[in-house]
PDB file of C-alpha atoms in Angstrom:
ATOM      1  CA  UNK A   1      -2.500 -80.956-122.882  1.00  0.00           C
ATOM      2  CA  UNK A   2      -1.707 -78.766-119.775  1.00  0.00           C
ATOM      3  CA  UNK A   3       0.751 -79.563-117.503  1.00  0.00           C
ATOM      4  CA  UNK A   4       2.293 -79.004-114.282  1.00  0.00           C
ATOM      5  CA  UNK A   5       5.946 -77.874-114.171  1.00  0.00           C
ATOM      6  CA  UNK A   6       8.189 -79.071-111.905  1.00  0.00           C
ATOM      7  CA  UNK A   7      12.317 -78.138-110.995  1.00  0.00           C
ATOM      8  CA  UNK A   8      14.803 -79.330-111.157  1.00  0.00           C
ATOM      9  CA  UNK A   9      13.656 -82.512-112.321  1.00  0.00           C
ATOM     10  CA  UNK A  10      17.359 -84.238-110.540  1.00  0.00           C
ATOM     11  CA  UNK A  11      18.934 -82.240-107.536  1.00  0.00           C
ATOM     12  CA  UNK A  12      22.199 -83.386-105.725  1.00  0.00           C
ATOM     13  CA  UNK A  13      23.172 -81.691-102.622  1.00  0.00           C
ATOM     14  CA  UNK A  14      25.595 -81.892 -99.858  1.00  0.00           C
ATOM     15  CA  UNK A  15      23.867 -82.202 -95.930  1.00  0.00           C
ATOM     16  CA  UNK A  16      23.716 -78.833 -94.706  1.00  0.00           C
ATOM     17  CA  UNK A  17      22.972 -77.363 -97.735  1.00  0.00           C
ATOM     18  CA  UNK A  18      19.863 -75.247 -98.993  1.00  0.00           C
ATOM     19  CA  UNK A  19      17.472 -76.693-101.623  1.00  0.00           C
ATOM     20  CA  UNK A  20      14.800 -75.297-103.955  1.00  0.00           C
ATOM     21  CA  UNK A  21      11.945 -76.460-106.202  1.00  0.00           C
ATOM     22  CA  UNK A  22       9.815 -74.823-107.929  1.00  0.00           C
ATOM     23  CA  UNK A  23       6.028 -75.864-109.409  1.00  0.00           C
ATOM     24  CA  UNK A  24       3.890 -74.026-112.042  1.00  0.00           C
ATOM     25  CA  UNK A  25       0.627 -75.251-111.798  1.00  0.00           C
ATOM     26  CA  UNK A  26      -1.836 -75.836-114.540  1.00  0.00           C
ATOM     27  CA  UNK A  27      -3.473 -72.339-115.677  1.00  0.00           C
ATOM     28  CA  UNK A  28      -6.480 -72.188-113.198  1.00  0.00           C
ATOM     29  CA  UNK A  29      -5.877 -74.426-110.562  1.00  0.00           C
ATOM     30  CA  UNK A  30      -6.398 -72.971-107.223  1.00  0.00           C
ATOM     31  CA  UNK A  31      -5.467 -75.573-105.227  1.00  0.00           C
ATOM     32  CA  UNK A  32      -1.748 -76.936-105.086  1.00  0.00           C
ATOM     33  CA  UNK A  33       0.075 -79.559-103.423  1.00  0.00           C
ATOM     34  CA  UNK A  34       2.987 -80.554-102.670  1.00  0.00           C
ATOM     35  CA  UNK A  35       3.990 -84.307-101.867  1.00  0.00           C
ATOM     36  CA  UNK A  36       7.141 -86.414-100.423  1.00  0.00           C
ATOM     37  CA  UNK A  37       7.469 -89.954-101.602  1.00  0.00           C
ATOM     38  CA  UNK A  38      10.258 -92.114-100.341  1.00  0.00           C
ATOM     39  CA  UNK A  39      11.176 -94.806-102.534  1.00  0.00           C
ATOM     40  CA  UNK A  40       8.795 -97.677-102.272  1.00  0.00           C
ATOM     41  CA  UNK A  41       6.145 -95.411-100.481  1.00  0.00           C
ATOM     42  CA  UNK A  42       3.625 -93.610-100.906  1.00  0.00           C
ATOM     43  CA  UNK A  43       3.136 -89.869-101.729  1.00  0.00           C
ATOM     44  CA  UNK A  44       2.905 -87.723 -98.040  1.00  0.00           C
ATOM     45  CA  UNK A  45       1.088 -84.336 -98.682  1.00  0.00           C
ATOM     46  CA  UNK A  46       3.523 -81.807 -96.889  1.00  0.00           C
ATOM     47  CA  UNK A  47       1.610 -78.348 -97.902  1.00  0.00           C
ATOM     48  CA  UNK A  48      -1.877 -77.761 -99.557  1.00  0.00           C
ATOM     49  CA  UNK A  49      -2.368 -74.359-100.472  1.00  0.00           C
ATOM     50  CA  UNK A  50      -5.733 -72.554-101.698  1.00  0.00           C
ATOM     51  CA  UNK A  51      -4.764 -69.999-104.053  1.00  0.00           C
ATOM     52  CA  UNK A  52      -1.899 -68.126-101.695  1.00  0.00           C
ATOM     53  CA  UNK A  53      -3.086 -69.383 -98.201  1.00  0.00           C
ATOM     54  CA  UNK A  54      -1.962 -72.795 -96.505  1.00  0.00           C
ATOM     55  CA  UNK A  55      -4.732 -74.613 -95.931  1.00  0.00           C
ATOM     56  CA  UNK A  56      -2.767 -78.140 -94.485  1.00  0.00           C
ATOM     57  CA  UNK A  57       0.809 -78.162 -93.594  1.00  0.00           C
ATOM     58  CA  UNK A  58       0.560 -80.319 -90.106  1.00  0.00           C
ATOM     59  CA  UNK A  59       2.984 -82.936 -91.828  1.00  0.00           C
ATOM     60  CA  UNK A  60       5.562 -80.068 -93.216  1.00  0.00           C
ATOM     61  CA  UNK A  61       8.956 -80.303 -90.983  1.00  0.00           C
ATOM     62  CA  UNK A  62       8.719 -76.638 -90.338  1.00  0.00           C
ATOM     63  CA  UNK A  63      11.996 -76.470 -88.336  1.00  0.00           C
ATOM     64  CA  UNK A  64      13.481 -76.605 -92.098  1.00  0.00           C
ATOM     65  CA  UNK A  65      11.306 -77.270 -94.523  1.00  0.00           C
ATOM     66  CA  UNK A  66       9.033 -73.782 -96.080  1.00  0.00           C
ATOM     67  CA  UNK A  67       6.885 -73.434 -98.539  1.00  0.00           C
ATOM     68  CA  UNK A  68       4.895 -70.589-100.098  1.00  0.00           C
ATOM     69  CA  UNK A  69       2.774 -69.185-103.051  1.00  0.00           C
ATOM     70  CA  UNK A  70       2.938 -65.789-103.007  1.00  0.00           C
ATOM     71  CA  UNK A  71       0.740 -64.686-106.315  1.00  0.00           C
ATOM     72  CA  UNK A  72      -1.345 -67.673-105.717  1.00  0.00           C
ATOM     73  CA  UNK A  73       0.496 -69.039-108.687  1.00  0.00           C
ATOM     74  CA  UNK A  74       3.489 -70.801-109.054  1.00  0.00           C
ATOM     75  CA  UNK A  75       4.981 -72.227-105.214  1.00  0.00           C
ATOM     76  CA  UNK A  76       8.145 -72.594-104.232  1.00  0.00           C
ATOM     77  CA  UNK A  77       9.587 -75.520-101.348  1.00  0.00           C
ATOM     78  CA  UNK A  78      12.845 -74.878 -99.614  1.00  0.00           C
ATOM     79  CA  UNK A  79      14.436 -77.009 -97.379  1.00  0.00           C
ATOM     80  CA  UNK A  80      17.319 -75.299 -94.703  1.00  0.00           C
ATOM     81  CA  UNK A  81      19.558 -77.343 -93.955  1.00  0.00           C
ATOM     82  CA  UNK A  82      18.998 -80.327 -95.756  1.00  0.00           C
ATOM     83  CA  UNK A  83      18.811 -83.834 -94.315  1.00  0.00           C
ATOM     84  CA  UNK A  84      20.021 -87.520 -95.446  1.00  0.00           C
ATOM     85  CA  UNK A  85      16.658 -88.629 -94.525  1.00  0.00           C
ATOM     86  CA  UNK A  86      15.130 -85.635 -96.801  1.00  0.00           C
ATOM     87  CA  UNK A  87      16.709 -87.636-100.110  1.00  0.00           C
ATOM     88  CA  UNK A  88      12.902 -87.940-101.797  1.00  0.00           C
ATOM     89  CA  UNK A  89      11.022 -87.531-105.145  1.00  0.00           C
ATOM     90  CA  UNK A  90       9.081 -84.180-104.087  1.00  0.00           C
ATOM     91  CA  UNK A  91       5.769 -84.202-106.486  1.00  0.00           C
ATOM     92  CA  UNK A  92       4.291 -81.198-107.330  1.00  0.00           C
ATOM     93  CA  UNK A  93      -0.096 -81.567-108.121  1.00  0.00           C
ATOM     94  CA  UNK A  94      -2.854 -79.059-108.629  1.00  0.00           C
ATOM     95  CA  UNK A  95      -6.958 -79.467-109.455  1.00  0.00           C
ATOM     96  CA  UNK A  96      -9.415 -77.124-109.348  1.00  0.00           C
ATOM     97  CA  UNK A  97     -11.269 -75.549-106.297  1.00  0.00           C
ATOM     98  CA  UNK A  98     -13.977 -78.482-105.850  1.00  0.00           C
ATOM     99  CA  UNK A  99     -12.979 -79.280-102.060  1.00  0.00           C
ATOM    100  CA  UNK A 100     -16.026 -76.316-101.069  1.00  0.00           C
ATOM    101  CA  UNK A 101     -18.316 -78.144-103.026  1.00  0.00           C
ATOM    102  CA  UNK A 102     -20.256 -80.985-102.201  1.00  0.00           C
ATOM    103  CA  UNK A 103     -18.927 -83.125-104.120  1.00  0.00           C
ATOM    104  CA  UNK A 104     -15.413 -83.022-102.534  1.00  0.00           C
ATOM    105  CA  UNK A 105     -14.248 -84.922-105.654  1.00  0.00           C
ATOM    106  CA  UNK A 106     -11.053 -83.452-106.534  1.00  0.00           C
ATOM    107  CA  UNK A 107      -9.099 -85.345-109.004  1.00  0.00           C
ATOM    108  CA  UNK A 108      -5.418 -83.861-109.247  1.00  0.00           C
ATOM    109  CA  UNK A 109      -2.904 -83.666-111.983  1.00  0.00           C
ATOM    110  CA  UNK A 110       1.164 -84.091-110.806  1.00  0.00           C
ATOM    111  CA  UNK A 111       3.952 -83.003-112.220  1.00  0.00           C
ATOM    112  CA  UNK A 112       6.899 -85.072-113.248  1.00  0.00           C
ATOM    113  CA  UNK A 113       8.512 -84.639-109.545  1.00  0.00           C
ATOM    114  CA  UNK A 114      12.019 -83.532-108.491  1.00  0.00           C
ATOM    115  CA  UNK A 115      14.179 -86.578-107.315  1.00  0.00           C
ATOM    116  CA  UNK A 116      16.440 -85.307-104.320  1.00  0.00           C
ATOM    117  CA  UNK A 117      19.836 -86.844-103.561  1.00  0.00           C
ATOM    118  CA  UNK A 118      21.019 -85.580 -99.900  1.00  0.00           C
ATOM    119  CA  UNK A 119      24.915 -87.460 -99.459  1.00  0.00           C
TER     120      UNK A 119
ATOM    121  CA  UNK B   1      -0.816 -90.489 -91.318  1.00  0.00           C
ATOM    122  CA  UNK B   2      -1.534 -94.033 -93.797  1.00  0.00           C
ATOM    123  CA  UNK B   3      -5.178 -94.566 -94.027  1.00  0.00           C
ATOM    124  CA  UNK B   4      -5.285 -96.816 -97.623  1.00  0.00           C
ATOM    125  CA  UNK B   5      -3.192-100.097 -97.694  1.00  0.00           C
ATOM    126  CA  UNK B   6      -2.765-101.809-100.933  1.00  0.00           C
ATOM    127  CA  UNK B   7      -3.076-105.686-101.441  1.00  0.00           C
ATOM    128  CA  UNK B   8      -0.544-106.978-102.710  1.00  0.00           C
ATOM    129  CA  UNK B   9       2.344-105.020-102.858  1.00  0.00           C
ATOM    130  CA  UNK B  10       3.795-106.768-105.658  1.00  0.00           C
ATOM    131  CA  UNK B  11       1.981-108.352-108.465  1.00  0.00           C
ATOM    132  CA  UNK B  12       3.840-109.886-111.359  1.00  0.00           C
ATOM    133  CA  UNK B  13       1.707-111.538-113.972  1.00  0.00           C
ATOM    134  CA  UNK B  14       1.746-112.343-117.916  1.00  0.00           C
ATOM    135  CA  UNK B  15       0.700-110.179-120.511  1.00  0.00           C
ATOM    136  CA  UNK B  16      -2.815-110.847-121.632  1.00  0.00           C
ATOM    137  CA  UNK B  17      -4.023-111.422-117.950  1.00  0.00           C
ATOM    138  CA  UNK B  18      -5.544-109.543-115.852  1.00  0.00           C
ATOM    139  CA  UNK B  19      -4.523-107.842-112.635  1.00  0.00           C
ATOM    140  CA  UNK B  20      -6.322-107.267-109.341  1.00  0.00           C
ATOM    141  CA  UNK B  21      -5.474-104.630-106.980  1.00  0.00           C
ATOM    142  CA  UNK B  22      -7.242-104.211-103.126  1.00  0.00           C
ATOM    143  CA  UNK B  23      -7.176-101.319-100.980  1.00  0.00           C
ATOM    144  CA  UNK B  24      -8.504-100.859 -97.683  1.00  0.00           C
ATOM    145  CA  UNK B  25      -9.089 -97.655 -95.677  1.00  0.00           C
ATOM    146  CA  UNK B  26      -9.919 -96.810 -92.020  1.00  0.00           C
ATOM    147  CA  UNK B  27     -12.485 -94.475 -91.730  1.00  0.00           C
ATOM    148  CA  UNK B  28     -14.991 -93.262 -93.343  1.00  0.00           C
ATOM    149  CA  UNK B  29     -14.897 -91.307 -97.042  1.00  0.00           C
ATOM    150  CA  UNK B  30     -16.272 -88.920 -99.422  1.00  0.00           C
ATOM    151  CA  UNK B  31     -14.486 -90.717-102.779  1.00  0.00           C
ATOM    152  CA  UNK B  32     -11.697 -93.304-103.440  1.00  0.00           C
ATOM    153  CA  UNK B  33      -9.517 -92.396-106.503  1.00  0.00           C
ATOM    154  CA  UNK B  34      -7.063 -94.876-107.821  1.00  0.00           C
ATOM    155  CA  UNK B  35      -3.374 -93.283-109.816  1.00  0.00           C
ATOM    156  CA  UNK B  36      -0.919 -94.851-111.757  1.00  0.00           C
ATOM    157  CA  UNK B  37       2.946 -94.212-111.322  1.00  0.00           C
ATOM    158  CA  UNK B  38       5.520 -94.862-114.180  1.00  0.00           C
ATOM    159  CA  UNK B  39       8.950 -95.553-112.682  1.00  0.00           C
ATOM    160  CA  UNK B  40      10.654 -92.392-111.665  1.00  0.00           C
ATOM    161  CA  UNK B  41       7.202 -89.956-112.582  1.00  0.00           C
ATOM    162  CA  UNK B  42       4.495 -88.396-111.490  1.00  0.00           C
ATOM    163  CA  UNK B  43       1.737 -90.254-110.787  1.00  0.00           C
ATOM    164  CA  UNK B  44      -1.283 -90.191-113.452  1.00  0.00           C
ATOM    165  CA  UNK B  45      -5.325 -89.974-112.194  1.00  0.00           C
ATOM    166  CA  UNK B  46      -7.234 -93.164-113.404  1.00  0.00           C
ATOM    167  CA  UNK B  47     -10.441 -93.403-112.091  1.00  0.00           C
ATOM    168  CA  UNK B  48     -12.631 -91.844-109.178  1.00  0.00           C
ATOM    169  CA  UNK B  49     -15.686 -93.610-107.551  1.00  0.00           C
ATOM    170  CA  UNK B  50     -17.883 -91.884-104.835  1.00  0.00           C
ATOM    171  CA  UNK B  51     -18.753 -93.285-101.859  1.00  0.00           C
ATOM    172  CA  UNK B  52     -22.477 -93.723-102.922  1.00  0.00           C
ATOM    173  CA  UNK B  53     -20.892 -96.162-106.457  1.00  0.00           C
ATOM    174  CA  UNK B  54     -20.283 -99.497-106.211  1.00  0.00           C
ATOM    175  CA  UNK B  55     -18.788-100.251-109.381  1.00  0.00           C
ATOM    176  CA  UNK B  56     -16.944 -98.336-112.424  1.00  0.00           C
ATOM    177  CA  UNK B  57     -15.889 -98.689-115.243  1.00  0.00           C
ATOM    178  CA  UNK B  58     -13.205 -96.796-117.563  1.00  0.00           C
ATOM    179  CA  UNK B  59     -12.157 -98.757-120.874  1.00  0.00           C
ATOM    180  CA  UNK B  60      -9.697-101.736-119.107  1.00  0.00           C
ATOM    181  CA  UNK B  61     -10.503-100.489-115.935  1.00  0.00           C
ATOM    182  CA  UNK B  62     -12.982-101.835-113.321  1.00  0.00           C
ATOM    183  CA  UNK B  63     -13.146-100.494-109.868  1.00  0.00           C
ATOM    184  CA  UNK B  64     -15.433-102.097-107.007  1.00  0.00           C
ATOM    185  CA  UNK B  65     -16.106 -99.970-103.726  1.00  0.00           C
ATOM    186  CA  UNK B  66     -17.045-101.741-100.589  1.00  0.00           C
ATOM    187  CA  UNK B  67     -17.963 -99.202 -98.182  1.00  0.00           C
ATOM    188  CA  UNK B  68     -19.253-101.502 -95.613  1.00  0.00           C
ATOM    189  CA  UNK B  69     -15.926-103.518 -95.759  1.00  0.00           C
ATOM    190  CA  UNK B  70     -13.751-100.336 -96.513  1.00  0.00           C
ATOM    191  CA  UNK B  71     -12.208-101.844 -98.983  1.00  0.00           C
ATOM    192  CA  UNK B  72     -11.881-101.023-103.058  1.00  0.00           C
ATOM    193  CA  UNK B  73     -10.578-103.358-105.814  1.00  0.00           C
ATOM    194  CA  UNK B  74      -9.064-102.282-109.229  1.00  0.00           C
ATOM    195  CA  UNK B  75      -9.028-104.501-112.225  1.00  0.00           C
ATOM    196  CA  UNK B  76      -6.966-104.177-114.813  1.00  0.00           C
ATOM    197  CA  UNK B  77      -8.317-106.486-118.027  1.00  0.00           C
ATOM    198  CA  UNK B  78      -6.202-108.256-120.991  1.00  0.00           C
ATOM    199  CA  UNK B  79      -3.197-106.508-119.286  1.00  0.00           C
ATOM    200  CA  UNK B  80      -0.620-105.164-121.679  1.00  0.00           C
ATOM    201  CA  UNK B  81       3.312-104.358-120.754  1.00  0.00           C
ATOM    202  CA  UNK B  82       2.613-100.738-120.762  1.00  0.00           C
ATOM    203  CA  UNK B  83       0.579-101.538-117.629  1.00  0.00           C
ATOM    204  CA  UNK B  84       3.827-102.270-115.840  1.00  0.00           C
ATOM    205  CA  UNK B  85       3.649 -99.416-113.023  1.00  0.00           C
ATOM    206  CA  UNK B  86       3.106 -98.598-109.600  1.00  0.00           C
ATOM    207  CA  UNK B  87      -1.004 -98.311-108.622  1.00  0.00           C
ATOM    208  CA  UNK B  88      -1.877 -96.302-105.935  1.00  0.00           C
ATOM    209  CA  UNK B  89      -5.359 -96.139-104.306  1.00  0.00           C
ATOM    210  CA  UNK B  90      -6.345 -92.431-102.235  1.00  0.00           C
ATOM    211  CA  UNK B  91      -8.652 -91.158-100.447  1.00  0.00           C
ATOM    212  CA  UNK B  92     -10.990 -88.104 -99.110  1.00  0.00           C
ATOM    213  CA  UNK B  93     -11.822 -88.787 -95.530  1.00  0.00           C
ATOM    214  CA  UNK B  94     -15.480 -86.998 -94.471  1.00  0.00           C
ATOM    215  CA  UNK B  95     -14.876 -83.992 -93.487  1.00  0.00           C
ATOM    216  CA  UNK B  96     -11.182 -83.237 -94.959  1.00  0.00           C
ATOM    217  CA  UNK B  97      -9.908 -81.763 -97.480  1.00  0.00           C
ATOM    218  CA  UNK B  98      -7.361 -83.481 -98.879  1.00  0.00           C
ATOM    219  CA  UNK B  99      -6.445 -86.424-100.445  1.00  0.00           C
ATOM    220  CA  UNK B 100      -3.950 -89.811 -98.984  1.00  0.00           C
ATOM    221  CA  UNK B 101      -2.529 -91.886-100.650  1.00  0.00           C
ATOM    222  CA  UNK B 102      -1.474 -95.655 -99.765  1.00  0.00           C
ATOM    223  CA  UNK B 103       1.871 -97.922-100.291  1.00  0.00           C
ATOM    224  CA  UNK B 104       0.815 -98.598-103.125  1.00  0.00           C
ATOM    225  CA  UNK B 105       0.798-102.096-105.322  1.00  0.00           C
ATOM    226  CA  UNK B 106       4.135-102.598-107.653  1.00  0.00           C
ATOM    227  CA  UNK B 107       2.713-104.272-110.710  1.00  0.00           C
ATOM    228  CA  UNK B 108       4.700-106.177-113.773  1.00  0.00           C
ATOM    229  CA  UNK B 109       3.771-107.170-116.766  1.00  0.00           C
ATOM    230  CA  UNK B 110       5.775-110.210-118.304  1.00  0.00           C
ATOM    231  CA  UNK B 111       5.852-110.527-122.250  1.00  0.00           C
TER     232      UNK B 111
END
């Protein structure tokens, strides 16, 4: 069954410090998301990207957080500098390009996540 | 931005019962999707219903959509420990492109 890669799955990081994760989405996906969850919450979409263009980021800290998919592929988020309030499981999802459609029924398939520990 | 709340947020019942999950929205939608989260995972897609369905089904599963209330309901039948998981109810708003998710209802399943 196809899956979407996420990592690191665990990161541990200093404040200050630059982070990286990286997401492989499943083979023929166009869309791609990428989620915050604090523990207890919800998932927050932070970036939605349509093959390599950024179709939502109005909840993406942009003062440090950056995100991009440069084949219209895999996607890499960075965070610079990171934050105690940035310690997160960052979920990775894809689906198919249905949001055009009618329909607007897009079901989407998430990775494992990353778990970030900022101390 | 919230726009699904979950009802409750904790539900702890015995195995072998069933389970009832609410969610309520704020505006209007395209579709209502409902995921499951294992502690520590990604979440899992369960069950979609459009906004012109009232009811679905999916083996255990039953979900209800209310549009007129804005509300949804997910039941979980002759619940097993597996079923032990977070449940999280999202949503298309009209005209966006993208889906939100809710808090979310914590449930456990007691042997």
């Amino acid at each position: 069954e196809a899956e979407v890669a996420q990592s690191p799955r665990y990161k541990i990081t200093e404040k200050s410090q630059a982070v990286a994760f990286w997401c492989d989405p499943i083979s023929g996906h166009a869309t791609l998301y990428w989620y915050r969850q604090i523990l207890g919450q919800g998932p927050e979409l932070l970036v939605q990207f349509q093959d390599e263009s950024v179709v939502d980021d109005s909840q993406l800290p942009k003062d440090r957080f950056s995100a991009e998919r440069l084949k219209g592929v895999d996607s890499t988020l960075k965070i610079q500098p990171a934050e105690l309030g940035d310690s997160a499981m960052y979920l990775c999802a894809s689906s198919l390009d249905l949001w055009t459609r009618a329909s607007g029924a897009n079901v989407l398939t998430f990775g494992a996540g990353s778990r970030l520990t900022v101390l | 931005s919230q726009q699904g709340e979950e009802d409750p947020q904790a539900l702890s019942i015995q195995e072998g019962e069933n389970a009832t999950m609410n969610c309520s929205y704020k505006t209007s939608i395209n579709n209502l999707q409902w995921y499951r989260q294992n502690s520590g995972r990604g979440l899992v897609h369960l069950i979609l219903i459009r906004s012109n369905e009232r009811e679905k089904h999916s083996g255990r599963l039953r979900v209800t959509l209310d549009t007129s209330k804005k509300s949804s309901s997910l039941l979980i039948t002759a619940s097993r420990a597996a079923d032990t998981a977070s449940y999280f109810c999202a949503t298309v708003i009209q005209g966006a492109q993208k889906l939100v998710f809710g808090q979310g209802t914590r449930l456990t399943i007691n042997p």
